[in-house]
């Protein structure tokens, strides 16, 4: 592969990133107690408090407790989270997989300008916590920061399950959640090149028609699960093996409990319909598609 090709490697994207060069972390100093034989750290699969993705686990997911997590570098950085490439493998075997580790920033380093509308309909059990979230106190911001990773993990889990029921894969498999670190199926090649965003492609007419059908399927799965993406655009839709995979779902909206749910869904539909129309598919009808999705969500 030439120098020019390497320079154009695509990066995993979830939110208007400014991309960093991929770098390897220096190997940790060896000790004689509990250090892995290879890599950076023992797998966190069995860590205290970890949540696992939906069962049955895909065959490619490495669940062995002898596995090691090795940092391969930063894939991208965004306003709410940074994404790292991690290889999880069992030393001395060919069992390994690539994971995208999405690490949410703490409340002191994140931007909260988008929180208010998305968090409507999400409530904590304690009124004190709800008040803190509403007034954006330091305590409230800590609660909100923890909600983003949990919300994305929950949405991915639900959408993965609904997709299996309908025979449609629309999201990466959520491998695990530990605190504010969400580990996902890495979408891309074995060499660490991420799958392209839809916005990067220039599909011909036949490809455009196929992508449109896949997009409608994805929106139906979202609606059946009761969700609007909340920030859907061609920049957070990846194309993997001809399939459209939705990413960046921390702001997922419950279209029933959120008072603005219908508006968020309508905006998602307008965004993607506008892109497809600009690429030469003039028969996209956002109003008709919205009506159909509202029916799927049980709101008509």
Short mmCIF file of C-alpha atoms in Angstrom, two decimals:
data_model
loop_
_atom_site.label_atom_id
_atom_site.label_comp_id
_atom_site.label_asym_id
_atom_site.label_seq_id
_atom_site.Cartn_x
_atom_site.Cartn_y
_atom_site.Cartn_z
CA UNK A 1 0.00 0.00 0.00
CA UNK A 2 1.46 3.37 -0.99
CA UNK A 3 2.08 6.40 1.20
CA UNK A 4 -0.85 8.29 -0.32
CA UNK A 5 -3.24 5.43 0.38
CA UNK A 6 -2.11 5.17 4.00
CA UNK A 7 -2.59 8.90 4.46
CA UNK A 8 -6.26 8.60 3.49
CA UNK A 9 -7.24 5.93 5.96
CA UNK A 10 -10.74 6.50 7.20
CA UNK A 11 -11.45 7.00 10.86
CA UNK A 12 -14.29 5.83 13.06
CA UNK A 13 -16.61 8.83 13.45
CA UNK A 14 -19.39 9.69 15.84
CA UNK A 15 -19.55 13.45 16.14
CA UNK A 16 -17.85 16.01 13.88
CA UNK A 17 -14.38 14.90 14.96
CA UNK A 18 -11.00 16.43 14.67
CA UNK A 19 -8.92 13.37 13.97
CA UNK A 20 -5.69 12.47 15.71
CA UNK A 21 -2.86 10.36 14.41
CA UNK A 22 -3.07 6.78 15.53
CA UNK A 23 -0.39 6.05 18.08
CA UNK A 24 0.63 3.07 20.15
CA UNK A 25 0.75 3.37 23.90
CA UNK A 26 4.06 2.45 25.45
CA UNK A 27 3.99 -0.99 27.02
CA UNK A 28 3.53 -0.87 30.78
CA UNK A 29 6.45 -1.70 33.01
CA UNK A 30 6.56 -5.37 33.89
CA UNK A 31 6.09 -6.52 37.44
CA UNK A 32 6.01 -9.90 39.02
CA UNK A 33 2.38 -9.67 40.16
CA UNK A 34 -0.77 -9.95 38.04
CA UNK A 35 0.68 -8.48 34.86
CA UNK A 36 -0.55 -9.86 31.53
CA UNK A 37 1.99 -11.76 29.45
CA UNK A 38 1.34 -9.50 26.49
CA UNK A 39 -0.47 -6.22 25.84
CA UNK A 40 -1.56 -3.41 28.12
CA UNK A 41 -4.04 -4.91 30.56
CA UNK A 42 -6.09 -7.97 31.31
CA UNK A 43 -9.51 -7.98 29.69
CA UNK A 44 -12.15 -5.93 31.49
CA UNK A 45 -14.85 -8.40 30.44
CA UNK A 46 -15.21 -9.67 34.03
CA UNK A 47 -14.57 -6.38 35.81
CA UNK A 48 -16.79 -5.42 38.73
CA UNK A 49 -19.85 -3.50 37.55
CA UNK A 50 -19.43 -4.29 33.85
CA UNK A 51 -22.56 -4.73 31.72
CA UNK A 52 -22.42 -7.11 28.76
CA UNK A 53 -24.16 -6.87 25.42
CA UNK A 54 -27.23 -8.95 24.56
CA UNK A 55 -26.99 -12.72 24.44
CA UNK A 56 -26.25 -14.84 22.58
CA UNK A 57 -22.85 -13.22 22.23
CA UNK A 58 -21.58 -13.18 18.63
CA UNK A 59 -18.86 -15.77 17.98
CA UNK A 60 -16.25 -13.10 17.32
CA UNK A 61 -16.59 -11.55 20.79
CA UNK A 62 -13.64 -12.61 22.95
CA UNK A 63 -15.01 -13.53 26.38
CA UNK A 64 -12.08 -15.59 27.68
CA UNK A 65 -10.76 -14.32 31.00
CA UNK A 66 -7.20 -14.99 29.82
CA UNK A 67 -7.58 -12.30 27.15
CA UNK A 68 -5.55 -9.11 27.08
CA UNK A 69 -6.64 -5.64 25.92
CA UNK A 70 -4.04 -3.84 23.85
CA UNK A 71 -4.39 -0.15 23.00
CA UNK A 72 -3.73 0.60 19.33
CA UNK A 73 -4.30 4.35 19.54
CA UNK A 74 -6.86 7.11 19.24
CA UNK A 75 -9.23 6.86 16.30
CA UNK A 76 -11.02 10.17 16.81
CA UNK A 77 -11.96 12.76 19.33
CA UNK A 78 -15.27 14.55 19.59
CA UNK A 79 -17.15 16.98 21.80
CA UNK A 80 -18.58 14.38 24.19
CA UNK A 81 -16.28 11.37 23.85
CA UNK A 82 -13.04 10.06 22.40
CA UNK A 83 -12.87 6.77 20.51
CA UNK A 84 -9.91 4.42 20.84
CA UNK A 85 -9.03 1.29 18.90
CA UNK A 86 -8.48 -1.71 21.17
CA UNK A 87 -7.43 -5.25 20.27
CA UNK A 88 -8.72 -7.91 22.66
CA UNK A 89 -7.05 -11.27 22.23
CA UNK A 90 -5.88 -14.40 23.97
CA UNK A 91 -2.06 -14.60 23.94
CA UNK A 92 -0.66 -17.59 22.11
CA UNK A 93 -3.87 -18.18 20.11
CA UNK A 94 -5.59 -16.72 17.05
CA UNK A 95 -8.57 -15.55 19.17
CA UNK A 96 -8.78 -11.78 18.89
CA UNK A 97 -11.11 -8.98 17.87
CA UNK A 98 -10.94 -5.25 17.29
CA UNK A 99 -13.12 -3.02 19.45
CA UNK A 100 -13.99 0.66 19.35
CA UNK A 101 -13.73 1.93 22.93
CA UNK A 102 -15.83 5.08 23.28
CA UNK A 103 -14.77 6.95 26.41
CA UNK A 104 -17.06 9.71 27.56
CA UNK A 105 -15.48 12.78 29.05
CA UNK A 106 -16.14 13.73 32.65
CA UNK A 107 -18.47 16.58 33.54
CA UNK A 108 -15.60 19.08 33.76
CA UNK A 109 -14.45 18.51 30.17
CA UNK A 110 -17.68 17.95 28.25
CA UNK A 111 -20.01 20.32 26.48
CA UNK A 112 -23.59 20.34 27.73
CA UNK A 113 -25.13 22.66 25.16
CA UNK A 114 -27.19 19.82 23.63
CA UNK A 115 -28.46 18.15 26.77
CA UNK A 116 -31.76 19.84 27.56
CA UNK A 117 -34.00 18.68 24.72
CA UNK A 118 -32.58 15.17 24.52
CA UNK A 119 -32.90 14.54 28.26
CA UNK A 120 -36.60 15.35 28.40
CA UNK A 121 -38.46 12.18 29.30
CA UNK A 122 -35.44 10.73 31.11
CA UNK A 123 -36.02 10.83 34.83
CA UNK A 124 -34.09 9.67 37.85
CA UNK A 125 -35.90 8.06 40.77
CA UNK A 126 -34.93 10.78 43.23
CA UNK A 127 -36.40 14.27 42.95
CA UNK A 128 -33.10 15.78 44.14
CA UNK A 129 -31.32 14.28 41.16
CA UNK A 130 -34.01 15.49 38.75
CA UNK A 131 -33.72 19.04 40.14
CA UNK A 132 -29.93 18.93 39.89
CA UNK A 133 -30.15 17.84 36.26
CA UNK A 134 -32.67 20.54 35.45
CA UNK A 135 -30.61 23.35 37.02
CA UNK A 136 -27.26 22.03 35.74
CA UNK A 137 -25.52 22.07 39.09
CA UNK A 138 -22.12 20.37 39.32
CA UNK A 139 -23.86 17.34 40.79
CA UNK A 140 -26.45 17.43 38.02
CA UNK A 141 -23.78 17.55 35.34
CA UNK A 142 -22.12 14.47 36.84
CA UNK A 143 -25.43 12.63 36.62
CA UNK A 144 -25.93 13.73 33.02
CA UNK A 145 -22.40 12.67 32.08
CA UNK A 146 -23.09 9.19 33.39
CA UNK A 147 -26.38 9.02 31.53
CA UNK A 148 -24.89 9.45 28.06
CA UNK A 149 -22.89 6.22 28.03
CA UNK A 150 -25.68 4.27 29.72
CA UNK A 151 -28.28 5.67 27.30
CA UNK A 152 -26.20 4.73 24.27
CA UNK A 153 -25.52 1.23 25.59
CA UNK A 154 -29.22 0.71 26.34
CA UNK A 155 -30.29 1.97 22.91
CA UNK A 156 -27.73 -0.16 21.08
CA UNK A 157 -28.81 -3.22 23.06
CA UNK A 158 -32.48 -2.64 22.29
CA UNK A 159 -31.86 -1.90 18.61
CA UNK A 160 -29.63 -4.95 18.24
CA UNK A 161 -32.39 -7.14 19.67
CA UNK A 162 -35.17 -5.60 17.56
CA UNK A 163 -32.94 -5.86 14.51
CA UNK A 164 -32.44 -9.57 15.15
CA UNK A 165 -36.20 -10.05 15.38
CA UNK A 166 -36.71 -8.25 12.06
CA UNK A 167 -33.64 -9.71 10.37
CA UNK A 168 -31.99 -6.29 9.96
CA UNK A 169 -28.65 -5.21 11.41
CA UNK A 170 -28.55 -1.44 11.90
CA UNK A 171 -26.13 -0.80 14.78
CA UNK A 172 -22.73 -2.11 15.90
CA UNK A 173 -22.89 -4.81 18.54
CA UNK A 174 -22.49 -3.31 22.03
CA UNK A 175 -19.85 -5.49 23.65
CA UNK A 176 -19.79 -4.02 27.15
CA UNK A 177 -20.25 -0.94 29.31
CA UNK A 178 -17.96 -0.16 32.24
CA UNK A 179 -18.53 3.22 33.85
CA UNK A 180 -18.29 5.78 31.08
CA UNK A 181 -16.43 3.50 28.67
CA UNK A 182 -18.55 1.83 26.00
CA UNK A 183 -16.89 -0.92 23.96
CA UNK A 184 -18.42 -1.57 20.58
CA UNK A 185 -17.92 -3.79 17.59
CA UNK A 186 -15.32 -2.07 15.42
CA UNK A 187 -16.72 -1.36 11.97
CA UNK A 188 -13.96 -1.65 9.43
CA UNK A 189 -11.17 -3.90 8.24
CA UNK A 190 -8.80 -6.16 10.14
CA UNK A 191 -6.05 -3.60 9.52
CA UNK A 192 -7.90 -0.99 11.62
CA UNK A 193 -9.27 1.07 8.73
CA UNK A 194 -12.76 2.24 9.70
CA UNK A 195 -15.78 1.79 7.46
CA UNK A 196 -16.62 4.92 5.44
CA UNK A 197 -19.37 7.33 6.34
CA UNK A 198 -22.29 7.55 3.93
CA UNK A 199 -21.47 11.23 3.38
CA UNK A 200 -18.07 10.26 1.95
CA UNK A 201 -19.50 8.08 -0.80
CA UNK A 202 -20.70 8.92 -4.28
CA UNK A 203 -22.99 5.97 -5.04
CA UNK A 204 -24.30 5.28 -8.52
CA UNK A 205 -28.05 5.06 -9.12
CA UNK A 206 -28.35 1.38 -8.26
CA UNK A 207 -26.27 1.78 -5.07
CA UNK A 208 -28.28 4.83 -4.08
CA UNK A 209 -31.53 2.89 -4.41
CA UNK A 210 -30.13 0.04 -2.33
CA UNK A 211 -28.87 2.43 0.36
CA UNK A 212 -32.29 4.11 0.46
CA UNK A 213 -33.99 0.78 1.07
CA UNK A 214 -31.48 -0.03 3.82
CA UNK A 215 -32.06 3.37 5.41
CA UNK A 216 -35.83 2.88 5.48
CA UNK A 217 -35.28 -0.53 7.09
CA UNK A 218 -33.06 1.10 9.74
CA UNK A 219 -35.60 3.81 10.49
CA UNK A 220 -38.34 1.19 10.84
CA UNK A 221 -36.23 -0.68 13.41
CA UNK A 222 -35.72 2.57 15.32
CA UNK A 223 -39.44 3.34 15.23
CA UNK A 224 -40.42 -0.18 16.32
CA UNK A 225 -38.10 0.27 19.31
CA UNK A 226 -39.78 3.61 20.07
CA UNK A 227 -36.74 5.72 19.23
CA UNK A 228 -35.65 8.66 17.16
CA UNK A 229 -31.90 8.85 16.60
CA UNK A 230 -31.96 12.51 17.56
CA UNK A 231 -29.01 13.59 15.45
CA UNK A 232 -29.20 11.48 12.30
CA UNK A 233 -27.24 12.56 9.25
CA UNK A 234 -25.05 10.97 6.55
CA UNK A 235 -22.09 11.69 8.82
CA UNK A 236 -23.13 9.18 11.48
CA UNK A 237 -24.18 6.41 9.14
CA UNK A 238 -21.40 3.98 8.24
CA UNK A 239 -21.40 1.65 5.25
CA UNK A 240 -20.12 -1.84 6.08
CA UNK A 241 -20.37 -4.63 3.49
CA UNK A 242 -23.17 -2.78 1.71
CA UNK A 243 -25.19 -2.31 4.91
CA UNK A 244 -25.98 1.00 6.60
CA UNK A 245 -24.97 1.03 10.26
CA UNK A 246 -26.07 3.85 12.56
CA UNK A 247 -23.59 5.21 15.11
CA UNK A 248 -23.48 8.00 17.73
CA UNK A 249 -26.62 7.27 19.71
CA UNK A 250 -26.08 8.81 23.17
CA UNK A 251 -28.76 11.40 22.39
CA UNK A 252 -31.33 8.80 21.35
CA UNK A 253 -34.86 10.07 22.03
CA UNK A 254 -37.88 8.15 23.27
CA UNK A 255 -40.48 9.40 20.81
CA UNK A 256 -43.35 8.69 23.21
CA UNK A 257 -42.09 9.98 26.58
CA UNK A 258 -40.11 12.93 25.22
CA UNK A 259 -42.45 15.88 24.50
CA UNK A 260 -40.29 16.77 21.50
CA UNK A 261 -40.03 13.18 20.26
CA UNK A 262 -42.09 13.75 17.12
CA UNK A 263 -40.01 16.81 16.20
CA UNK A 264 -36.73 14.93 16.66
CA UNK A 265 -38.00 12.13 14.43
CA UNK A 266 -39.16 14.60 11.79
CA UNK A 267 -35.75 16.28 11.78
CA UNK A 268 -33.96 12.94 11.37
CA UNK A 269 -36.19 12.13 8.40
CA UNK A 270 -35.67 15.54 6.77
CA UNK A 271 -31.88 15.32 7.14
CA UNK A 272 -31.51 11.98 5.40
CA UNK A 273 -34.17 12.64 2.77
CA UNK A 274 -32.45 15.88 1.81
CA UNK A 275 -29.14 14.06 1.33
CA UNK A 276 -30.65 11.32 -0.83
CA UNK A 277 -32.54 13.88 -2.92
CA UNK A 278 -29.32 15.85 -3.47
CA UNK A 279 -27.61 12.67 -4.70
CA UNK A 280 -30.23 12.05 -7.38
CA UNK A 281 -33.12 10.26 -5.72
CA UNK A 282 -35.96 12.79 -6.09
CA UNK A 283 -38.76 10.42 -5.06
CA UNK A 284 -37.91 10.65 -1.35
CA UNK A 285 -40.99 11.91 0.47
CA UNK A 286 -40.17 12.95 4.05
CA UNK A 287 -43.80 13.53 5.02
CA UNK A 288 -44.93 10.10 3.89
CA UNK A 289 -41.92 8.42 5.49
CA UNK A 290 -42.60 10.27 8.76
CA UNK A 291 -46.22 9.12 8.77
CA UNK A 292 -45.14 5.53 8.24
CA UNK A 293 -42.59 5.72 11.04
CA UNK A 294 -45.09 7.23 13.46
CA UNK A 295 -47.38 4.29 12.70
CA UNK A 296 -44.54 1.87 13.39
CA UNK A 297 -43.96 3.64 16.71
CA UNK A 298 -47.67 3.38 17.58
CA UNK A 299 -48.21 7.14 17.50
CA UNK A 300 -50.93 7.33 14.84
#
